PDB file of C-alpha atoms and ligand atoms in Angstrom:
ATOM      1  CA  MET A 147     -11.261   2.816   2.458  1.00 94.00           C
ATOM      2  CA  LYS A 148      -7.879   4.116   1.255  1.00 96.00           C
ATOM      3  CA  LEU A 149      -6.695   7.662   1.013  1.00 95.00           C
ATOM      4  CA  ARG A 150      -3.957   8.767  -1.107  1.00 91.00           C
ATOM      5  CA  PHE A 151      -1.112  11.695  -0.171  1.00 88.00           C
ATOM      6  CA  GLY A 152       2.429  12.813  -1.496  1.00 62.00           C
ATOM      7  CA  ARG A 153       1.814  15.948  -3.605  1.00 64.00           C
ATOM      8  CA  PRO A 154       3.034  19.027  -2.583  1.00 72.00           C
ATOM      9  CA  ARG A 155       0.865  20.422   0.450  1.00 84.00           C
ATOM     10  CA  LEU A 156       0.858  17.843   3.286  1.00 87.00           C
ATOM     11  CA  ASP A 157      -1.790  19.745   5.487  1.00 91.00           C
ATOM     12  CA  ASP A 158      -3.921  19.453   3.014  1.00 91.00           C
ATOM     13  CA  TYR A 159      -4.171  16.198   2.826  1.00 92.00           C
ATOM     14  CA  LEU A 160      -4.264  15.695   6.691  1.00 94.00           C
ATOM     15  CA  ALA A 161      -7.215  18.020   6.740  1.00 94.00           C
ATOM     16  CA  ALA A 162      -8.760  15.567   4.613  1.00 94.00           C
ATOM     17  CA  LEU A 163      -8.077  13.015   6.612  1.00 96.00           C
ATOM     18  CA  ALA A 164      -9.409  14.533   9.469  1.00 96.00           C
ATOM     19  CA  ALA A 165     -12.721  15.411   7.403  1.00 96.00           C
ATOM     20  CA  VAL A 166     -13.316  11.585   6.006  1.00 95.00           C
ATOM     21  CA  ARG A 167     -12.824   9.738   9.706  1.00 96.00           C
ATOM     22  CA  ARG A 168     -15.115  12.424  10.882  1.00 96.00           C
ATOM     23  CA  THR A 169     -17.312  12.115   8.869  1.00 96.00           C
ATOM     24  CA  LEU A 170     -17.439   8.384   8.581  1.00 94.00           C
ATOM     25  CA  GLY A 171     -16.999   8.107  12.114  1.00 93.00           C
ATOM     26  CA  GLY A 172     -14.589   6.168  14.448  1.00 92.00           C
ATOM     27  CA  GLU A 173     -15.478   2.249  13.331  1.00 91.00           C
ATOM     28  CA  TYR A 174     -14.341   2.668   9.758  1.00 94.00           C
ATOM     29  CA  THR A 175     -11.217   1.007   8.493  1.00 97.00           C
ATOM     30  CA  LEU A 176      -9.161   3.892   7.234  1.00 98.00           C
ATOM     31  CA  MET A 177      -5.666   3.106   5.447  1.00 98.00           C
ATOM     32  CA  VAL A 178      -3.111   6.611   4.031  1.00 98.00           C
ATOM     33  CA  ASP A 179      -0.972   6.080   0.746  1.00 96.00           C
ATOM     34  CA  CYS A 180       2.002   8.215   1.168  1.00 95.00           C
ATOM     35  CA  ASN A 181       2.932   7.255  -2.043  1.00 92.00           C
ATOM     36  CA  GLN A 182       6.747   7.444  -1.952  1.00 93.00           C
ATOM     37  CA  GLY A 183       8.019   4.540  -2.999  1.00 93.00           C
ATOM     38  CA  TRP A 184       8.863   5.781  -6.905  1.00 90.00           C
ATOM     39  CA  ARG A 185       8.499   8.382  -8.961  1.00 85.00           C
ATOM     40  CA  MET A 186       5.573   9.659 -11.472  1.00 82.00           C
ATOM     41  CA  PRO A 187       6.550  12.148 -13.861  1.00 84.00           C
ATOM     42  CA  TRP A 188       4.905  14.840 -11.945  1.00 79.00           C
ATOM     43  CA  ASP A 189       6.918  13.952  -8.414  1.00 80.00           C
ATOM     44  CA  VAL A 190       9.129  16.805  -8.237  1.00 81.00           C
ATOM     45  CA  GLN A 191       9.592  17.352  -5.032  1.00 80.00           C
ATOM     46  CA  ALA A 192      12.096  14.971  -2.714  1.00 81.00           C
ATOM     47  CA  PRO A 193      10.764  12.060  -1.275  1.00 83.00           C
ATOM     48  CA  TRP A 194      10.426  11.939   2.480  1.00 92.00           C
ATOM     49  CA  ASP A 195      12.958  10.910   4.960  1.00 96.00           C
ATOM     50  CA  LEU A 196      12.817   9.177   8.112  1.00 98.00           C
ATOM     51  CA  ALA A 197      12.133  11.982   9.838  1.00 97.00           C
ATOM     52  CA  LYS A 198       9.413  13.391   8.165  1.00 95.00           C
ATOM     53  CA  ALA A 199       7.581   9.988   7.729  1.00 96.00           C
ATOM     54  CA  SER A 200       7.665   9.664  11.576  1.00 97.00           C
ATOM     55  CA  GLU A 201       6.141  12.858  11.255  1.00 96.00           C
ATOM     56  CA  VAL A 202       3.453  11.747   9.787  1.00 96.00           C
ATOM     57  CA  ALA A 203       2.892   8.225  10.788  1.00 98.00           C
ATOM     58  CA  GLU A 204       1.526  10.531  14.319  1.00 97.00           C
ATOM     59  CA  GLU A 205      -0.421  12.569  12.731  1.00 96.00           C
ATOM     60  CA  LEU A 206      -1.978   8.803  10.959  1.00 97.00           C
ATOM     61  CA  ILE A 207      -2.260   7.497  14.215  1.00 98.00           C
ATOM     62  CA  ARG A 208      -4.221  10.414  15.717  1.00 97.00           C
ATOM     63  CA  HIS A 209      -6.729   9.846  13.249  1.00 96.00           C
ATOM     64  CA  ASP A 210      -6.827   6.288  13.739  1.00 97.00           C
ATOM     65  CA  VAL A 211      -5.399   4.842  10.525  1.00 98.00           C
ATOM     66  CA  LEU A 212      -4.996   1.085  10.259  1.00 98.00           C
ATOM     67  CA  TRP A 213      -1.673   1.246   7.704  1.00 98.00           C
ATOM     68  CA  MET A 214       0.815   3.566   6.325  1.00 98.00           C
ATOM     69  CA  GLU A 215       1.352   3.015   2.888  1.00 98.00           C
ATOM     70  CA  GLU A 216       5.113   3.735   0.944  1.00 97.00           C
ATOM     71  CA  PRO A 217       6.156   6.190   3.580  1.00 97.00           C
ATOM     72  CA  LEU A 218       9.893   6.061   2.229  1.00 96.00           C
ATOM     73  CA  TYR A 219      12.008   5.269  -0.755  1.00 94.00           C
ATOM     74  CA  ARG A 220      10.667   1.419  -1.390  1.00 95.00           C
ATOM     75  CA  GLY A 221      15.003   0.475  -1.501  1.00 95.00           C
ATOM     76  CA  ASP A 222      15.230   2.387   1.752  1.00 96.00           C
ATOM     77  CA  TYR A 223      15.281  -0.548   4.297  1.00 97.00           C
ATOM     78  CA  PRO A 224      16.685   1.119   7.282  1.00 98.00           C
ATOM     79  CA  GLY A 225      14.532   3.908   7.386  1.00 98.00           C
ATOM     80  CA  MET A 226      11.350   1.334   6.628  1.00 98.00           C
ATOM     81  CA  ALA A 227      13.001  -0.650   9.541  1.00 98.00           C
ATOM     82  CA  ALA A 228      13.200   2.123  11.907  1.00 98.00           C
ATOM     83  CA  LEU A 229       9.761   3.550  11.654  1.00 98.00           C
ATOM     84  CA  ASN A 230       8.392   0.204  11.656  1.00 98.00           C
ATOM     85  CA  ALA A 231       9.444  -0.367  15.266  1.00 98.00           C
ATOM     86  CA  HIS A 232       9.135   3.058  16.111  1.00 97.00           C
ATOM     87  CA  THR A 233       5.519   2.783  15.098  1.00 98.00           C
ATOM     88  CA  GLY A 234       5.311  -1.166  16.967  1.00 97.00           C
ATOM     89  CA  ASP A 235       1.807  -1.736  17.120  1.00 97.00           C
ATOM     90  CA  ARG A 236       0.114   1.478  16.657  1.00 98.00           C
ATOM     91  CA  LEU A 237       0.601   1.650  13.399  1.00 98.00           C
ATOM     92  CA  LYS A 238       1.100  -1.448  10.405  1.00 98.00           C
ATOM     93  CA  ILE A 239       3.634  -0.066   7.638  1.00 98.00           C
ATOM     94  CA  ALA A 240       2.843  -1.304   4.105  1.00 98.00           C
ATOM     95  CA  GLY A 241       4.624  -1.254   0.398  1.00 98.00           C
ATOM     96  CA  GLY A 242       6.508  -2.906  -2.361  1.00 96.00           C
ATOM     97  CA  GLU A 243       4.290  -2.408  -4.703  1.00 96.00           C
ATOM     98  CA  MET A 244       6.817  -1.991  -7.225  1.00 93.00           C
ATOM     99  CA  THR A 245       9.558  -4.435  -6.256  1.00 93.00           C
ATOM    100  CA  ARG A 246      10.095  -7.183  -8.062  1.00 91.00           C
ATOM    101  CA  GLU A 247      12.789  -9.319  -6.983  1.00 93.00           C
ATOM    102  CA  PRO A 248      12.291 -12.042  -4.929  1.00 93.00           C
ATOM    103  CA  TYR A 249      15.960 -11.245  -2.990  1.00 96.00           C
ATOM    104  CA  GLU A 250      14.282  -8.037  -2.145  1.00 96.00           C
ATOM    105  CA  PHE A 251      11.161  -9.136  -0.146  1.00 97.00           C
ATOM    106  CA  HIS A 252      12.959 -11.821   1.340  1.00 97.00           C
ATOM    107  CA  GLU A 253      15.797  -8.821   2.336  1.00 98.00           C
ATOM    108  CA  MET A 254      12.542  -7.098   4.068  1.00 98.00           C
ATOM    109  CA  LEU A 255      11.146  -9.370   6.178  1.00 98.00           C
ATOM    110  CA  ARG A 256      14.745 -10.086   7.156  1.00 98.00           C
ATOM    111  CA  ARG A 257      15.120  -6.418   8.173  1.00 98.00           C
ATOM    112  CA  ASP A 258      11.361  -6.033   8.977  1.00 98.00           C
ATOM    113  CA  CYS A 259      10.486  -3.517   7.173  1.00 98.00           C
ATOM    114  CA  LEU A 260       6.951  -3.652   6.597  1.00 98.00           C
ATOM    115  CA  ASP A 261       3.948  -5.662   7.991  1.00 98.00           C
ATOM    116  CA  VAL A 262       2.012  -5.844   5.102  1.00 98.00           C
ATOM    117  CA  TYR A 263       3.640  -7.057   1.579  1.00 98.00           C
ATOM    118  CA  GLN A 264       1.892  -5.479  -1.195  1.00 98.00           C
ATOM    119  CA  PRO A 265       3.480  -6.737  -4.689  1.00 97.00           C
ATOM    120  CA  ASP A 266       1.511  -6.840  -7.830  1.00 96.00           C
ATOM    121  CA  ALA A 267       0.726  -9.819  -9.747  1.00 95.00           C
ATOM    122  CA  VAL A 268       0.944  -7.729 -13.161  1.00 94.00           C
ATOM    123  CA  CYS A 269       3.508  -6.455 -12.197  1.00 92.00           C
ATOM    124  CA  SER A 270       6.185  -8.650  -9.891  1.00 91.00           C
ATOM    125  CA  ILE A 271       6.848 -12.095 -10.330  1.00 91.00           C
ATOM    126  CA  GLY A 272       3.620 -13.672 -11.771  1.00 91.00           C
ATOM    127  CA  MET A 273       1.312 -15.573  -9.519  1.00 93.00           C
ATOM    128  CA  LEU A 274       3.185 -18.673  -8.887  1.00 95.00           C
ATOM    129  CA  GLY A 275       5.796 -16.616  -7.541  1.00 95.00           C
ATOM    130  CA  LEU A 276       4.214 -14.791  -5.564  1.00 97.00           C
ATOM    131  CA  SER A 277       1.798 -16.829  -4.298  1.00 97.00           C
ATOM    132  CA  ARG A 278       5.286 -18.493  -3.001  1.00 97.00           C
ATOM    133  CA  LEU A 279       6.096 -15.498  -1.590  1.00 97.00           C
ATOM    134  CA  ALA A 280       2.720 -14.790  -0.376  1.00 98.00           C
ATOM    135  CA  ARG A 281       2.709 -18.169   2.217  1.00 98.00           C
ATOM    136  CA  GLU A 282       5.789 -17.136   3.288  1.00 97.00           C
ATOM    137  CA  VAL A 283       4.817 -13.726   4.077  1.00 97.00           C
ATOM    138  CA  THR A 284       2.092 -15.124   6.231  1.00 98.00           C
ATOM    139  CA  THR A 285       4.583 -18.268   7.982  1.00 97.00           C
ATOM    140  CA  HIS A 286       6.528 -14.841   9.585  1.00 97.00           C
ATOM    141  CA  GLY A 287       3.029 -13.322  10.499  1.00 97.00           C
ATOM    142  CA  LYS A 288       2.788 -10.072   8.138  1.00 98.00           C
ATOM    143  CA  TRP A 289       0.133  -9.617   5.517  1.00 98.00           C
ATOM    144  CA  PHE A 290      -0.129  -9.912   1.886  1.00 98.00           C
ATOM    145  CA  THR A 291      -2.215  -7.593   0.061  1.00 98.00           C
ATOM    146  CA  PRO A 292      -1.473  -6.883  -3.775  1.00 97.00           C
ATOM    147  CA  HIS A 293      -1.381  -3.607  -5.576  1.00 96.00           C
ATOM    148  CA  THR A 294      -3.807  -3.368  -8.448  1.00 94.00           C
ATOM    149  CA  TRP A 295      -4.253  -0.497 -10.349  1.00 89.00           C
ATOM    150  CA  GLY A 296      -4.225  -0.751 -14.880  1.00 85.00           C
ATOM    151  CA  ASN A 297      -7.405  -2.780 -15.409  1.00 86.00           C
ATOM    152  CA  GLY A 298      -9.665  -5.366 -13.889  1.00 88.00           C
ATOM    153  CA  ILE A 299      -7.720  -8.041 -15.995  1.00 92.00           C
ATOM    154  CA  GLY A 300      -5.139  -7.676 -13.397  1.00 94.00           C
ATOM    155  CA  LEU A 301      -7.582  -7.267 -10.551  1.00 93.00           C
ATOM    156  CA  ILE A 302      -8.620 -10.031 -11.591  1.00 94.00           C
ATOM    157  CA  ALA A 303      -5.172 -11.604 -11.385  1.00 96.00           C
ATOM    158  CA  ASN A 304      -4.370 -10.395  -7.693  1.00 96.00           C
ATOM    159  CA  LEU A 305      -7.701 -12.106  -6.686  1.00 96.00           C
ATOM    160  CA  HIS A 306      -6.993 -15.402  -7.967  1.00 96.00           C
ATOM    161  CA  LEU A 307      -3.801 -15.392  -6.152  1.00 97.00           C
ATOM    162  CA  THR A 308      -4.676 -14.377  -2.793  1.00 97.00           C
ATOM    163  CA  ALA A 309      -7.559 -16.112  -2.755  1.00 96.00           C
ATOM    164  CA  GLY A 310      -6.216 -19.693  -4.159  1.00 96.00           C
ATOM    165  CA  SER A 311      -3.066 -18.731  -1.574  1.00 97.00           C
ATOM    166  CA  VAL A 312      -2.701 -17.104   1.884  1.00 98.00           C
ATOM    167  CA  GLY A 313      -6.827 -17.035   1.605  1.00 96.00           C
ATOM    168  CA  PRO A 314      -8.460 -14.175   3.333  1.00 96.00           C
ATOM    169  CA  GLU A 315      -6.172 -15.167   6.970  1.00 96.00           C
ATOM    170  CA  GLY A 316      -3.684 -13.936   5.140  1.00 97.00           C
ATOM    171  CA  CYS A 317      -5.489 -11.032   2.719  1.00 97.00           C
ATOM    172  CA  PRO A 318      -7.977  -9.232   4.714  1.00 97.00           C
ATOM    173  CA  TYR A 319      -7.926  -6.752   2.223  1.00 96.00           C
ATOM    174  CA  LEU A 320      -7.944  -6.498  -1.394  1.00 95.00           C
ATOM    175  CA  GLU A 321      -7.271  -3.432  -3.623  1.00 94.00           C
ATOM    176  CA  PHE A 322      -9.788  -2.399  -5.520  1.00 91.00           C
ATOM    177  CA  PRO A 323      -9.264   1.172  -6.811  1.00 90.00           C
ATOM    178  CA  PHE A 324     -11.413   3.816  -7.288  1.00 87.00           C
ATOM    179  CA  ASP A 325     -10.616   6.834  -9.603  1.00 84.00           C
ATOM    180  CA  PRO A 326     -13.200   7.812 -12.400  1.00 84.00           C
ATOM    181  CA  PRO A 327     -13.676   7.826 -14.968  1.00 83.00           C
ATOM    182  CA  GLU A 328     -10.698   5.146 -15.585  1.00 82.00           C
ATOM    183  CA  TRP A 329     -11.718   2.834 -11.824  1.00 85.00           C
ATOM    184  CA  PRO A 330     -15.839   3.902 -11.596  1.00 80.00           C
ATOM    185  CA  PRO A 331     -17.028   2.225  -8.452  1.00 74.00           C
ATOM    186  CA  ARG A 332     -19.309  -0.868 -10.801  1.00 70.00           C
ATOM    187  CA  PRO A 333     -18.366  -4.310 -11.587  1.00 59.00           C
ATOM    188  CA  ALA A 334     -18.731  -2.831 -15.450  1.00 55.00           C
ATOM    189  CA  THR A 335     -14.914  -1.874 -15.095  1.00 51.00           C
ATOM    190  CA  ILE A 336     -14.159  -5.239 -14.821  1.00 52.00           C
ATOM    191  CA  ARG A 337     -16.210  -6.381 -17.069  1.00 53.00           C
ATOM    192  CA  SER A 338     -15.197  -3.736 -19.892  1.00 55.00           C
ATOM    193  CA  SER A 339     -11.388  -4.192 -19.514  1.00 54.00           C
ATOM    194  CA  LEU A 340     -12.111  -8.107 -20.075  1.00 51.00           C
ATOM    195  CA  ARG A 341     -13.867  -6.975 -23.733  1.00 50.00           C
TER     196      ARG A 341
HETATM  197 MG1  LIG B 349       0.180   1.998  -3.477  1.00 60.56          MG
END
C-alpha cells in the first residue's frame, strides 16, 4: 500500500502513517509518495529541500517504509543522489514519473539518484522506449515500476510494458490507483475506461 504525502500539514500525514502501520501490523509493505517532483495548481508551498527530505526519510525508516517516492524536485539530481546515499539500504528512493527524456534517466542512473524508476508509458517515451529503459534500469540493479494514474488504459499499457520487459523480478510492484470515485478498488474501473 502506498500513501500520498506532500500537502501543507506534514504532521497529519506522519500521524496517518503511524496509524496505518499500527493498524496493518509490521508485515504489511508500505510506501510513501511525497509528491515533490512536480507541481500541481494547489501546490503553493515551496518544495522540500534536502534537509527536509532527509528529516522525513528518517520518520519513514522509523515506520519501516519500503520506498520514499518523489522526495525532491525531479531535476534535483544532486539532492536525490545525496538522499539515496544517506538512506542506503534502510529506505529505497523512487521517482521519475514525470521525467520524459532518455538523457534524464541516464543522468539519474549515472548519479545513482534512485532505487526505483517510475516512468509511465502514457507520459514518457512510450512502450518501446520504456521497455528498453526498463531493461537498462534493472541491469543496474534497480527496480522499474511505472507510475499509473489517468485511466485503466494507461494501467493496462504499463502492465503490458512491465510484463513484456522485466517481469515481476524487475517490477515487483505495479501501481494500481485507489481514488474513488474515478478509481474504485474494482476491475470495473478498467472495463468502464475501455468502453
Ligand atoms: Mg507518484
